Amino acid sequence: MNVKPIYNLTPQSRNFVERTIIDLAGIQSGMLRENFVTFAKQLSKFKQPANGLPVLIPFIPEIFDSSQKFEIKSSEIKNLIYGSVEEHYIGYRLSFNNSTFATNFVLKDDFREKVMSYTEDLLFARRRIQDLVKEFTSVGAFQTRNVPHLGHERIIDEMLNHCELVVINPMVGPKKIGDIDSEKLKGIYDSVLRPRYQNKITFIPIRANMFYAGPREAIHHARIRRWLGFTHFSVGRDHAGAEGIYNESAATDMTKQYQNNLSIKIITHGGAFFCRLCDKVVLKNHCNHSKDTLTEISGSDFRHCLNMKKTYPFAALDVQQWASKNLKSLQT
Ligand SMILES: [Zn+2]
């Protein structure tokens, strides 16, 4: 398949083209079919958070043979998806670049082929997950995009209290600057963590866009996992937030509120900490010790240590060794 012409566009628009192809595959596969918005009035359905997030196809003439267009005010989309955030909020800037959207379009051949191949990937992932559910009965999705520290391991432990199998299930798509390539985390899980967890974890990435829309996106993610066939999904501290704009418990609060609408069991937690008195990693509110005995386990501190070739106290040494050996490839 020759996909080269797609990348003759500028880097900025390239991300929007790639995002659009990813969304179109989501729609075509069925995963995002109910989220697809083809005229302005359809947006009102998404005032109900239980319906997930609206998926709009931006009007990008380069990718269409023919198309019609419609307008929705930027502020309307921003307020609906993100709440009252500033226009320069990174989640909004990465997800939307204009207020003109396409409908009744015919894609050019190159783009259609790429959409088709992404669609097949999603359907293949769904079949794998459905097979795993037949084998294990309860299978949870753990969404993570970072090199796993002891906090992640503690969350996996907690999920295994509810599920027979945990699938590390990052969403792969255009990244924020500084994000690592989560598809490449497979090496750590396969060679280091899977044996440690006696094969009770496995790694299956899915191609889907992030919006960094915090609580509403947590519900969107849960709906995607339900479509994929998972029985459980975990939502933690500041799920799908960026720049600290959402309250740390906003996502867990909202998913609990809508649990009955979701047809997938949500496992919530308030994040992992090291407790000095327990002398181990605990989930928030899982021990009775006061806040000042707890140290936050931070993905960005861990990343900083990896970059500085220092040891991070709250990540397994074998994971750190693997990550520092493969750091260059993880970051590109
Ligand atoms: Zn404690």
Coordinates of C-alpha atoms in Angstrom, one line a residue, residues 14-317:
R14 CA -0.5 15.8 9.1
N15 CA -1.7 15.2 12.7
F16 CA -5.2 16.2 11.8
V17 CA -5.1 13.9 8.7
E18 CA -3.9 11.0 10.8
R19 CA -6.5 11.8 13.5
T20 CA -9.2 11.8 10.9
I21 CA -8.1 8.5 9.4
I22 CA -8.1 7.0 12.9
D23 CA -11.6 8.4 13.6
L24 CA -12.9 7.1 10.3
A25 CA -11.6 3.6 11.1
G26 CA -13.3 3.9 14.5
I27 CA -16.6 4.7 12.7
Q28 CA -16.2 2.1 10.0
S29 CA -15.4 -0.7 12.4
G30 CA -18.5 0.1 14.5
M31 CA -16.5 1.2 17.6
L32 CA -17.4 4.9 17.2
R33 CA -20.4 4.5 14.9
E34 CA -22.8 5.9 17.5
N35 CA -20.5 8.9 18.1
F36 CA -20.3 10.0 14.5
V37 CA -21.8 13.5 14.0
T38 CA -22.9 14.3 10.4
F39 CA -25.0 17.5 11.0
A40 CA -24.9 20.3 13.6
K41 CA -28.0 19.4 15.5
Q42 CA -26.7 15.9 16.2
L43 CA -24.3 17.4 18.7
S44 CA -27.0 17.8 21.3
K45 CA -27.1 14.0 21.9
F46 CA -23.7 14.5 23.5
K47 CA -24.9 16.8 26.2
Q48 CA -25.6 13.5 27.9
P49 CA -22.1 12.3 29.1
A50 CA -23.2 8.6 29.1
N51 CA -23.2 8.9 25.2
G52 CA -19.4 9.4 25.2
L53 CA -17.8 12.1 23.0
P54 CA -18.9 13.3 19.6
V55 CA -16.7 12.4 16.6
L56 CA -16.6 15.0 13.9
I57 CA -14.7 14.7 10.7
P58 CA -12.9 17.9 9.9
F59 CA -13.3 19.4 6.4
I60 CA -9.8 18.6 4.9
P61 CA -10.2 19.0 1.1
E62 CA -6.9 17.1 0.4
I63 CA -8.4 13.8 1.6
F64 CA -11.7 13.9 -0.2
D65 CA -12.8 13.3 -3.8
S66 CA -16.0 15.0 -2.9
S67 CA -17.6 16.3 0.3
Q68 CA -20.3 18.6 1.8
K69 CA -19.6 20.7 4.8
F70 CA -21.3 22.1 7.9
E71 CA -20.3 24.5 10.6
I72 CA -20.4 24.3 14.4
K73 CA -19.2 27.1 16.6
S74 CA -15.8 26.3 18.1
S75 CA -17.0 27.5 21.5
E76 CA -19.9 25.2 21.4
I77 CA -17.7 22.2 20.8
K78 CA -15.1 23.3 23.3
N79 CA -17.7 23.8 26.1
L80 CA -19.5 20.6 25.4
I81 CA -16.4 18.3 25.4
Y82 CA -14.1 20.1 27.7
G83 CA -16.2 22.3 30.0
S84 CA -15.0 25.8 30.7
V85 CA -11.4 25.5 29.6
E86 CA -9.4 28.2 27.8
E87 CA -9.1 28.0 24.0
H88 CA -5.4 27.3 24.3
Y89 CA -5.9 24.2 26.4
I90 CA -3.7 21.5 24.8
G91 CA -6.5 18.9 24.6
Y92 CA -8.7 21.2 22.5
R93 CA -5.8 22.4 20.3
L94 CA -4.7 18.9 19.5
S95 CA -8.2 17.7 18.7
F96 CA -9.7 20.5 16.7
N97 CA -8.2 22.9 14.2
N98 CA -11.3 24.5 12.7
S99 CA -15.1 24.6 13.0
T100 CA -15.9 23.3 9.5
F101 CA -16.8 19.6 9.3
A102 CA -17.4 17.1 6.5
T103 CA -20.4 15.1 5.7
N104 CA -21.5 12.9 2.7
F105 CA -17.9 12.6 1.7
V106 CA -16.0 10.2 -0.6
L107 CA -12.4 9.6 0.4
K108 CA -9.5 9.5 -2.0
D109 CA -8.2 6.0 -2.7
D110 CA -4.9 6.3 -0.6
F111 CA -6.8 7.5 2.4
R112 CA -9.6 4.9 2.0
E113 CA -7.0 2.1 1.9
K114 CA -5.4 3.4 5.1
V115 CA -8.8 3.7 6.8
M116 CA -9.5 0.1 5.7
S117 CA -6.3 -1.2 7.2
Y118 CA -6.9 0.6 10.5
T119 CA -10.4 -0.8 10.6
E120 CA -9.1 -4.3 10.1
D121 CA -6.7 -3.8 13.0
L122 CA -9.6 -2.7 15.3
L123 CA -11.7 -5.7 14.3
F124 CA -8.8 -8.0 14.8
A125 CA -8.2 -6.6 18.3
R126 CA -11.9 -7.0 19.1
R127 CA -11.8 -10.6 18.0
R128 CA -8.7 -11.3 20.2
I129 CA -10.4 -9.7 23.2
Q130 CA -13.6 -11.5 22.7
D131 CA -11.7 -14.8 22.5
L132 CA -9.9 -13.9 25.7
V133 CA -13.2 -13.3 27.5
K134 CA -14.4 -16.7 26.4
E135 CA -11.3 -18.2 27.9
F136 CA -11.0 -16.1 31.1
T137 CA -14.6 -14.9 31.7
S138 CA -13.5 -11.6 33.3
V139 CA -11.0 -9.5 31.4
G140 CA -10.1 -5.9 32.4
A141 CA -8.6 -3.2 30.2
F142 CA -5.9 -1.0 31.8
Q143 CA -5.2 2.1 29.8
T144 CA -1.7 3.4 30.3
R145 CA 0.8 5.2 28.1
N146 CA 3.9 5.3 30.3
V147 CA 6.8 3.1 31.4
P148 CA 5.2 1.2 34.3
H149 CA 6.3 2.2 37.8
L150 CA 5.3 0.5 41.1
G151 CA 2.0 2.5 41.0
H152 CA 1.0 0.9 37.8
E153 CA 1.9 -2.5 39.2
R154 CA -0.2 -1.8 42.3
I155 CA -3.2 -0.9 40.0
I156 CA -2.7 -4.1 38.0
D157 CA -2.7 -6.1 41.3
E158 CA -6.0 -4.4 42.2
M159 CA -7.5 -5.1 38.9
L160 CA -6.5 -8.8 39.2
N161 CA -8.7 -8.8 42.4
H162 CA -11.6 -8.3 40.1
C163 CA -10.5 -9.9 36.8
E164 CA -8.9 -13.2 35.7
L165 CA -6.8 -11.4 33.1
V166 CA -5.7 -7.8 32.7
V167 CA -5.0 -6.4 29.2
I168 CA -2.6 -3.5 29.1
N169 CA -4.6 -1.5 26.5
P170 CA -3.0 1.8 25.5
M171 CA -4.7 3.9 22.9
V172 CA -2.3 4.6 20.1
G173 CA -2.6 7.7 18.0
P174 CA -0.9 11.1 17.4
K175 CA 0.8 12.1 20.7
K176 CA 1.4 15.1 22.8
I177 CA 5.0 16.3 22.7
G178 CA 6.9 14.4 25.3
D179 CA 4.6 11.4 25.2
I180 CA 6.3 8.1 24.6
D181 CA 5.4 5.6 21.9
S182 CA 3.1 3.4 23.9
E183 CA 3.0 0.6 21.3
K184 CA 6.7 0.0 22.1
L185 CA 5.9 -0.6 25.8
K186 CA 5.0 -4.2 24.6
G187 CA 8.6 -5.2 25.1
I188 CA 8.5 -4.3 28.8
Y189 CA 5.2 -6.1 29.4
D190 CA 6.2 -9.2 27.4
S191 CA 9.7 -9.7 28.7
V192 CA 9.5 -8.3 32.2
L193 CA 6.0 -8.0 33.7
R194 CA 4.1 -10.8 32.0
P195 CA 6.4 -13.5 33.5
R196 CA 6.2 -11.8 36.9
Y197 CA 2.4 -11.8 36.8
Q198 CA 2.4 -15.5 35.7
N199 CA 0.8 -14.7 32.3
K200 CA -2.2 -13.0 34.0
I201 CA -1.5 -9.8 31.9
T202 CA -1.1 -9.3 28.2
F203 CA -0.6 -6.3 26.0
I204 CA -3.0 -5.3 23.2
P205 CA -2.9 -1.7 21.9
I206 CA -5.8 -0.1 20.0
R207 CA -5.7 2.7 17.6
A208 CA -7.9 5.6 18.8
N209 CA -7.5 9.3 19.4
M210 CA -7.1 11.0 22.7
F211 CA -9.0 14.2 23.4
Y212 CA -7.5 14.9 26.9
A213 CA -11.1 15.7 27.9
G214 CA -10.8 14.2 31.5
P215 CA -14.1 12.9 33.0
R216 CA -16.2 12.9 29.8
E217 CA -13.4 11.1 28.0
A218 CA -13.2 8.4 30.8
I219 CA -16.8 7.5 29.9
H220 CA -15.9 7.6 26.2
H221 CA -13.0 5.2 26.9
A222 CA -15.2 2.9 28.9
R223 CA -17.7 2.7 26.0
I224 CA -14.8 1.9 23.6
R225 CA -13.7 -1.0 25.9
R226 CA -17.3 -2.3 26.1
W227 CA -17.4 -2.4 22.3
L228 CA -14.1 -4.3 22.3
G229 CA -15.6 -6.9 24.6
F230 CA -13.9 -6.2 27.9
T231 CA -15.8 -6.9 31.1
H232 CA -13.9 -4.4 33.2
F233 CA -12.1 -1.1 32.8
S234 CA -10.1 0.9 35.3
V235 CA -10.4 4.6 35.7
G236 CA -7.9 6.4 38.0
R237 CA -6.7 9.8 39.2
D238 CA -7.0 12.5 36.5
H239 CA -7.9 10.0 33.8
A240 CA -7.3 11.5 30.3
G241 CA -6.7 14.9 31.8
A242 CA -3.7 17.2 30.8
E243 CA -2.2 20.3 32.3
G244 CA -3.9 19.6 35.6
I245 CA -7.1 21.3 34.5
Y246 CA -9.5 18.7 35.9
N247 CA -10.0 17.8 39.5
E248 CA -8.1 14.6 40.3
S249 CA -11.3 12.7 41.2
A250 CA -13.5 14.2 38.4
A251 CA -13.1 11.1 36.1
T252 CA -13.7 8.5 38.8
D253 CA -16.7 10.5 40.2
M254 CA -18.3 10.8 36.8
T255 CA -17.8 7.1 35.8
K256 CA -19.3 6.1 39.1
Q257 CA -22.2 8.4 38.5
Y258 CA -22.9 6.8 35.1
Q259 CA -21.9 3.2 36.0
N260 CA -25.5 2.0 35.4
N261 CA -25.5 3.3 31.9
L262 CA -22.2 1.7 30.8
S263 CA -22.6 -2.1 30.6
I264 CA -19.0 -2.5 31.6
K265 CA -17.8 -2.7 35.2
I266 CA -15.6 0.3 36.1
I267 CA -12.8 -0.3 38.7
T268 CA -12.0 3.1 40.1
H269 CA -9.0 4.1 42.3
G270 CA -7.5 7.4 43.5
G271 CA -4.0 6.7 42.4
A272 CA -1.0 4.9 43.9
F273 CA 1.3 6.2 46.7
F274 CA 4.2 5.0 48.7
C275 CA 3.2 4.8 52.4
R276 CA 6.2 5.2 54.7
L277 CA 4.4 3.4 57.6
C278 CA 3.0 0.5 55.6
D279 CA 6.4 0.5 53.8
K280 CA 4.8 -0.4 50.5
V281 CA 2.8 1.1 47.6
V282 CA -0.8 1.6 48.4
L283 CA -3.8 2.9 46.5
K284 CA -5.3 6.1 47.9
N285 CA -7.6 5.4 50.9
H286 CA -6.5 1.7 51.1
C287 CA -4.6 2.4 54.3
N288 CA -5.5 4.6 57.3
H289 CA -2.3 6.5 57.5
S290 CA -2.3 10.3 57.1
K291 CA -1.4 12.2 54.0
D292 CA 2.1 13.2 55.2
T293 CA 3.2 9.6 55.3
L294 CA 2.3 9.2 51.6
T295 CA 4.6 10.0 48.7
E296 CA 3.1 10.4 45.3
I297 CA 4.4 8.1 42.6
S298 CA 4.8 10.3 39.6
G299 CA 5.2 9.3 36.0
S300 CA 6.9 12.5 35.1
D301 CA 9.4 12.1 38.0
F302 CA 10.1 8.6 36.7
R303 CA 10.6 9.9 33.1
H304 CA 12.9 12.6 34.4
C305 CA 15.0 10.0 36.2
L306 CA 15.2 7.8 33.1
N307 CA 16.3 10.8 31.0
M308 CA 19.0 11.7 33.6
K309 CA 20.1 8.0 33.9
K310 CA 19.2 8.0 37.6
T311 CA 17.4 5.3 39.5
Y312 CA 13.8 6.1 40.4
P313 CA 12.9 4.7 43.9
F314 CA 9.3 3.7 42.9
A315 CA 9.9 1.6 39.8
A316 CA 11.1 -2.0 39.6
L317 CA 14.8 -2.3 38.7

